[in-house]
Amino acid sequence: MDPDTRVLPLNYIRTRYMPVTVLRYLVENRGGRAGFLFSDAYHNRCLRDAPASVPDGSLVISSAQNVGDVGRTLVRDKGVKLYFYLDATLRQYWGAVVGTKGADHLRRLLESERLSFKEAAGFFVYHEGVAAALRDDYGVPRDKIAVIGRGVTIRPDHIAAVRQEGHQEPRPASDQTLTLMTVGKDAARKGVFKVIEAIDRLPEAERRRIRYVVAGPDRSALPARAFVEPLGFVTGEGRRALLTRMRRADLGVLLSEWEGLPGSVYEFLTLGTPCWMSDLPHTEALRAHPGVVSEPLPIDGARVAERLRAFLHDPAALRDLRQRAESQWDAFTWGPIVQTMSDVMGTSRR
């Protein structure tokens, strides 16, 4: 990145600090709060000081699909070059429901997204599925889209420390226990209930040998099972301990039906923990990564139970998976991604 490039953080404001804006949105949408964080109302409130603080001709990268009226005005009035860095479009999120009854507010959000995309100088996207959606649904020219993937969002010093902890106090897989772990807020979308259902299918003797650690969902959202260890939502203070748990797990698990990009899989692999993930579209390269086991979609409970039984009875295979994951654990750094973005935006000095 050009050493003269300055990062100007634009405000991300928690909704509890904008009660009037939230209330107005609820009234306008008849009590429906869904999508508020993608709305013009939210982004206008976050960016209201930007016109005075952002210099003319600045580069702005947005990881949200909308920048509101204020962001769009910055492009037109101050010559700002706006780029989006996306894991999915809103139409990919909500395309199946925008035509249903009561979805008027979602249609308005899609229109705001469309208006924001019209002002963009370019798009960086996680995978080809997002690129295809931009071309097919929004008419974005191919030469304005760069598929660059995503790096891990873990501090490098934390990565190094947690990796070293694993060497100092290893917890290898054995024929006595199998520790699975899923990280993600939405238990249903992340496939947590599918995993629990599959474990329920096993004989009691095998269930007793499994521990399933789940981080993210509210504890009350998960069914009570002796083998489930719910960690709840992990705050910033607990992030370091969470990474240690991820490193010590035998398998990171993500049996979801849909993902923008399976970020937790990248994190597990960076920590040297092998992963079991669903056969998600546009993740071919990730599923071919050393240490990854792929599960066909749609997820079938009986098939997943059989796979669990195979993991339980073949600890040598799990150890081999871990060795393969550790052999490539530096594959998901940000360096090449940042260089590509710099090249595209013209801010690179080699």
Coordinates of C-alpha atoms in Angstrom, one line a residue:
M1 CA 0.0 0.0 0.0
D2 CA 1.2 3.5 -0.8
P3 CA 2.9 4.9 2.4
D4 CA 1.0 8.2 1.8
T5 CA -2.3 6.4 2.0
R6 CA -4.2 7.3 5.2
V7 CA -6.9 5.2 6.7
L8 CA -9.9 7.3 7.6
P9 CA -12.2 5.1 9.8
L10 CA -15.9 6.0 9.2
N11 CA -18.1 5.5 12.1
Y12 CA -19.8 2.2 12.9
I13 CA -22.3 3.1 15.5
R14 CA -24.2 0.6 17.6
T15 CA -27.9 0.8 17.2
R16 CA -28.4 1.5 20.9
Y17 CA -26.7 4.9 20.4
M18 CA -29.2 6.0 17.7
P19 CA -32.6 5.4 19.3
V20 CA -34.4 8.1 17.3
T21 CA -33.1 6.7 14.0
V22 CA -34.1 3.1 15.0
L23 CA -37.6 4.3 16.1
R24 CA -38.2 6.2 12.9
Y25 CA -37.2 3.1 10.9
L26 CA -39.5 0.9 12.9
V27 CA -42.4 3.3 12.3
E28 CA -41.7 3.5 8.6
N29 CA -41.5 -0.2 8.3
R30 CA -44.4 -1.1 10.5
G31 CA -42.3 -2.6 13.3
G32 CA -40.0 -4.5 11.0
R33 CA -36.4 -4.1 12.1
A34 CA -35.0 -6.6 9.6
G35 CA -32.3 -5.1 7.4
F36 CA -31.8 -1.9 9.5
L37 CA -28.0 -2.2 9.3
F38 CA -28.3 -2.2 5.5
S39 CA -30.6 0.8 5.3
D40 CA -30.1 4.4 4.1
A41 CA -31.2 5.5 7.6
Y42 CA -28.4 3.6 9.3
H43 CA -25.6 4.6 6.9
N44 CA -26.7 8.2 6.8
R45 CA -26.5 8.3 10.5
C46 CA -23.0 6.7 10.6
L47 CA -21.6 8.9 7.8
R48 CA -23.2 12.2 8.7
D49 CA -19.8 13.7 9.6
A50 CA -18.0 12.3 6.6
P51 CA -18.6 15.3 4.2
A52 CA -16.6 17.5 6.5
S53 CA -13.8 15.0 7.3
V54 CA -13.2 13.1 4.0
P55 CA -10.9 15.0 1.6
D56 CA -11.9 15.5 -2.0
G57 CA -10.8 12.6 -4.2
S58 CA -10.4 10.1 -1.4
L59 CA -10.7 6.3 -1.9
V60 CA -13.4 4.7 0.2
I61 CA -13.8 0.9 0.6
S62 CA -17.1 -0.3 2.0
S63 CA -17.7 -3.8 3.3
A64 CA -21.4 -3.0 3.5
Q65 CA -23.7 -3.2 0.4
N66 CA -25.0 0.3 0.9
V67 CA -23.5 3.6 1.8
G68 CA -26.7 5.6 2.0
D69 CA -27.5 9.0 0.5
V70 CA -24.5 10.6 2.3
G71 CA -22.0 8.1 0.8
R72 CA -23.5 8.5 -2.6
T73 CA -23.3 12.3 -2.4
L74 CA -19.6 12.0 -1.4
V75 CA -19.0 10.4 -4.8
R76 CA -20.9 13.0 -6.8
D77 CA -19.8 16.1 -4.9
K78 CA -16.3 15.4 -3.6
G79 CA -15.0 13.1 -6.3
V80 CA -14.6 10.2 -3.9
K81 CA -13.8 6.8 -5.5
L82 CA -16.0 4.2 -3.9
Y83 CA -15.1 0.5 -3.9
F84 CA -17.1 -2.3 -2.4
Y85 CA -15.5 -5.4 -0.7
L86 CA -18.3 -8.0 -0.6
D87 CA -19.0 -11.5 0.7
A88 CA -22.5 -11.4 -1.0
T89 CA -25.1 -9.0 -2.4
L90 CA -28.3 -8.3 -0.7
R91 CA -30.2 -10.0 -3.5
Q92 CA -28.2 -13.2 -2.7
Y93 CA -29.2 -12.8 0.9
W94 CA -32.9 -12.1 0.4
G95 CA -33.7 -12.9 -3.3
A96 CA -36.0 -15.7 -2.3
V97 CA -38.2 -13.5 -0.1
V98 CA -38.3 -10.0 -1.7
G99 CA -41.5 -11.0 -3.7
T100 CA -43.4 -12.2 -0.7
K101 CA -46.0 -10.5 1.4
G102 CA -44.6 -8.0 3.9
A103 CA -41.2 -7.6 2.1
D104 CA -41.6 -4.0 1.0
H105 CA -38.8 -2.8 3.2
L106 CA -36.5 -5.4 1.7
R107 CA -37.3 -4.1 -1.8
R108 CA -36.4 -0.6 -0.6
L109 CA -33.1 -1.9 0.7
L110 CA -32.4 -3.6 -2.6
E111 CA -33.0 -0.3 -4.4
S112 CA -30.6 1.5 -2.0
E113 CA -28.0 -1.1 -2.7
R114 CA -28.6 -0.7 -6.5
L115 CA -28.1 3.1 -6.2
S116 CA -24.9 2.7 -4.2
F117 CA -23.5 0.1 -6.6
K118 CA -24.1 2.6 -9.5
E119 CA -21.7 5.0 -7.8
A120 CA -18.9 2.4 -7.4
A121 CA -15.5 2.7 -9.1
G122 CA -15.0 -1.0 -8.6
F123 CA -15.8 -4.2 -6.6
F124 CA -13.6 -6.6 -4.7
V125 CA -15.4 -9.9 -3.9
Y126 CA -14.7 -13.0 -2.0
H127 CA -15.5 -15.5 -4.7
E128 CA -16.8 -16.0 -8.3
G129 CA -20.4 -16.5 -7.1
V130 CA -20.5 -12.9 -5.9
A131 CA -18.9 -11.7 -9.2
A132 CA -21.5 -13.6 -11.2
A133 CA -24.3 -12.0 -9.1
L134 CA -22.9 -8.5 -9.7
R135 CA -22.7 -9.2 -13.5
D136 CA -26.1 -10.9 -13.9
D137 CA -28.3 -9.1 -11.4
Y138 CA -26.8 -5.6 -11.4
G139 CA -25.2 -5.3 -14.8
V140 CA -21.7 -4.6 -13.4
P141 CA -19.1 -4.9 -16.2
R142 CA -16.6 -7.7 -15.7
D143 CA -13.6 -5.3 -15.7
K144 CA -14.9 -3.6 -12.6
I145 CA -14.8 -6.8 -10.5
A146 CA -11.8 -8.4 -8.9
V147 CA -12.1 -11.8 -7.1
I148 CA -9.6 -11.6 -4.3
G149 CA -10.8 -13.9 -1.5
R150 CA -10.3 -13.0 2.1
G151 CA -7.6 -13.3 4.7
V152 CA -8.1 -14.2 8.4
T153 CA -9.0 -11.4 10.8
I154 CA -6.9 -12.7 13.7
R155 CA -4.1 -10.6 15.2
P156 CA -0.7 -12.1 14.0
D157 CA 0.6 -12.2 17.5
H158 CA -2.4 -14.2 18.7
I159 CA -2.0 -16.6 15.8
A160 CA 1.7 -17.2 16.7
A161 CA 1.0 -17.6 20.4
V162 CA -1.9 -20.0 20.0
R163 CA 0.0 -22.1 17.5
Q164 CA 2.9 -22.3 20.0
E165 CA 0.5 -23.3 22.8
G166 CA -0.6 -26.2 20.7
H167 CA 2.9 -27.5 20.4
Q168 CA 3.6 -27.0 24.1
E169 CA 0.5 -28.7 25.3
P170 CA -0.9 -30.8 22.4
R171 CA -4.3 -32.4 22.7
P172 CA -4.1 -35.1 20.0
A173 CA -7.1 -37.0 18.8
S174 CA -7.5 -40.4 20.5
D175 CA -9.9 -43.3 20.3
Q176 CA -11.4 -42.0 23.6
T177 CA -12.8 -38.6 22.7
L178 CA -13.7 -36.5 19.6
T179 CA -14.0 -32.7 20.1
L180 CA -15.9 -30.9 17.4
M181 CA -16.3 -27.1 17.3
T182 CA -18.5 -24.7 15.4
V183 CA -18.1 -20.9 15.5
G184 CA -20.9 -18.6 14.3
K185 CA -23.8 -16.6 15.5
D186 CA -26.6 -18.2 13.5
A187 CA -26.9 -21.8 14.8
A188 CA -29.4 -22.8 12.2
R189 CA -27.5 -21.5 9.2
K190 CA -24.2 -22.8 10.5
G191 CA -25.6 -26.3 10.6
V192 CA -25.4 -26.7 14.4
F193 CA -28.7 -28.4 14.7
K194 CA -27.8 -30.8 11.9
V195 CA -24.7 -31.9 13.8
I196 CA -26.6 -32.4 17.1
E197 CA -29.3 -34.4 15.2
A198 CA -26.5 -36.6 13.8
I199 CA -24.9 -37.2 17.2
D200 CA -28.3 -38.1 18.6
R201 CA -28.4 -40.9 16.1
L202 CA -25.3 -42.6 17.5
P203 CA -25.5 -45.2 20.3
E204 CA -25.0 -43.9 23.8
A205 CA -21.5 -45.3 24.1
E206 CA -20.4 -43.3 21.1
R207 CA -22.2 -40.2 22.1
R208 CA -20.3 -40.2 25.4
R209 CA -17.1 -40.0 23.5
I210 CA -18.1 -36.8 21.6
R211 CA -17.9 -33.2 22.8
Y212 CA -19.5 -30.5 20.6
V213 CA -18.3 -27.0 21.4
V214 CA -20.5 -24.2 20.0
A215 CA -19.4 -20.6 20.1
G216 CA -21.7 -17.7 19.0
P217 CA -25.3 -18.6 19.5
D218 CA -27.1 -17.7 22.7
R219 CA -26.9 -20.6 25.1
S220 CA -30.7 -20.8 25.3
A221 CA -31.0 -21.3 21.6
L222 CA -29.3 -24.7 21.7
P223 CA -30.9 -27.9 22.8
A224 CA -29.7 -29.3 26.1
R225 CA -27.4 -32.3 25.5
A226 CA -24.6 -33.8 27.6
F227 CA -22.3 -33.6 24.6
V228 CA -23.0 -30.0 23.8
E229 CA -20.8 -27.3 25.4
P230 CA -22.3 -23.9 24.5
L231 CA -19.9 -20.9 24.9
G232 CA -22.5 -18.3 24.0
F233 CA -21.5 -15.1 22.3
V234 CA -17.8 -14.5 22.9
T235 CA -16.8 -10.9 23.6
G236 CA -13.5 -9.2 22.6
E237 CA -12.1 -10.0 26.0
G238 CA -12.7 -13.7 25.4
R239 CA -11.4 -13.8 21.9
R240 CA -7.9 -15.0 22.8
A241 CA -9.3 -17.9 24.9
L242 CA -11.7 -18.8 22.0
L243 CA -8.7 -19.2 19.6
T244 CA -7.1 -21.6 22.1
R245 CA -10.3 -23.7 22.1
M246 CA -10.3 -23.6 18.3
R247 CA -6.7 -24.8 18.2
R248 CA -7.4 -27.7 20.6
A249 CA -10.5 -29.0 18.8
D250 CA -10.1 -32.1 16.7
L251 CA -12.2 -30.7 13.9
G252 CA -13.7 -27.4 13.1
V253 CA -17.2 -28.0 11.7
L254 CA -19.3 -25.9 9.3
L255 CA -22.2 -27.9 7.8
S256 CA -24.1 -24.9 6.5
E257 CA -26.3 -24.7 3.4
W258 CA -25.1 -21.3 2.4
E259 CA -22.3 -18.9 3.2
G260 CA -20.9 -15.7 1.7
L261 CA -17.5 -17.0 2.7
P262 CA -16.8 -19.5 5.4
G263 CA -14.6 -17.3 7.6
S264 CA -14.5 -19.8 10.6
V265 CA -12.9 -22.4 8.3
Y266 CA -10.2 -20.0 7.3
E267 CA -9.5 -19.3 11.0
F268 CA -9.5 -23.0 12.1
L269 CA -7.0 -23.8 9.3
T270 CA -4.8 -20.9 10.1
L271 CA -4.6 -22.3 13.7
G272 CA -3.7 -25.7 12.3
T273 CA -7.1 -27.3 13.1
P274 CA -8.5 -29.5 10.3
C275 CA -12.1 -28.8 9.1
W276 CA -15.2 -30.6 8.1
M277 CA -17.3 -28.4 5.9
S278 CA -20.3 -28.7 3.6
D279 CA -19.9 -28.7 -0.2
L280 CA -20.7 -25.0 -0.6
P281 CA -20.8 -23.4 -4.0
H282 CA -17.7 -21.5 -5.1
T283 CA -15.5 -23.0 -2.4
E284 CA -13.7 -25.5 -4.5
A285 CA -10.3 -24.2 -3.7
L286 CA -10.9 -24.1 0.0
R287 CA -12.4 -27.6 0.0
A288 CA -9.2 -28.8 -1.8
H289 CA -7.0 -27.3 0.9
P290 CA -4.9 -29.7 3.0
G291 CA -6.8 -30.7 6.1
V292 CA -10.3 -30.2 4.8
V293 CA -13.0 -32.9 4.6
S294 CA -16.0 -32.0 2.4
E295 CA -19.6 -33.1 3.2
P296 CA -22.1 -33.2 0.2
L297 CA -25.2 -31.0 0.2
P298 CA -27.9 -31.3 1.1
I299 CA -26.9 -32.4 4.6
D300 CA -28.2 -35.8 5.4
G301 CA -28.4 -36.7 9.1
A302 CA -27.8 -40.4 8.7
R303 CA -24.8 -39.8 6.4
V304 CA -23.3 -37.3 8.9
A305 CA -23.7 -39.8 11.7
E306 CA -21.8 -42.4 9.8
R307 CA -19.0 -39.9 9.1
L308 CA -18.9 -39.1 12.9
R309 CA -18.6 -42.8 13.6
A310 CA -15.7 -43.0 11.1
F311 CA -13.9 -40.1 12.8
L312 CA -14.4 -41.7 16.2
H313 CA -12.8 -45.0 15.1
D314 CA -9.9 -43.7 13.0
P315 CA -7.8 -41.3 15.2
A316 CA -4.8 -41.8 12.9
A317 CA -6.8 -40.2 10.1
L318 CA -7.5 -37.2 12.3
R319 CA -3.9 -36.9 13.2
D320 CA -3.0 -37.0 9.5
L321 CA -5.6 -34.3 8.7
R322 CA -4.1 -32.1 11.4
Q323 CA -0.6 -32.5 10.1
R324 CA -1.8 -31.6 6.6
A325 CA -3.6 -28.5 7.9
E326 CA -0.5 -27.3 9.8
S327 CA 1.6 -27.8 6.7
Q328 CA -0.3 -25.0 5.0
W329 CA -1.4 -22.8 7.9
D330 CA 0.1 -19.6 6.4
A331 CA -2.0 -19.8 3.3
F332 CA -4.6 -17.2 4.3
T333 CA -2.6 -14.0 5.0
W334 CA -3.7 -10.6 3.9
G335 CA -0.5 -9.6 2.1
P336 CA -1.4 -10.8 -1.5
I337 CA -5.0 -9.5 -1.1
V338 CA -3.9 -6.0 0.0
Q339 CA -1.4 -5.9 -2.9
T340 CA -4.1 -6.8 -5.4
M341 CA -6.4 -4.1 -4.0
S342 CA -3.6 -1.5 -4.2
D343 CA -2.8 -2.4 -7.8
V344 CA -6.4 -2.1 -8.8
M345 CA -6.9 1.2 -7.0
G346 CA -3.6 2.6 -8.2
T347 CA -2.2 3.1 -4.8
S348 CA 0.7 0.6 -5.0
R349 CA 4.3 1.6 -4.9
R350 CA 6.5 -1.4 -5.7

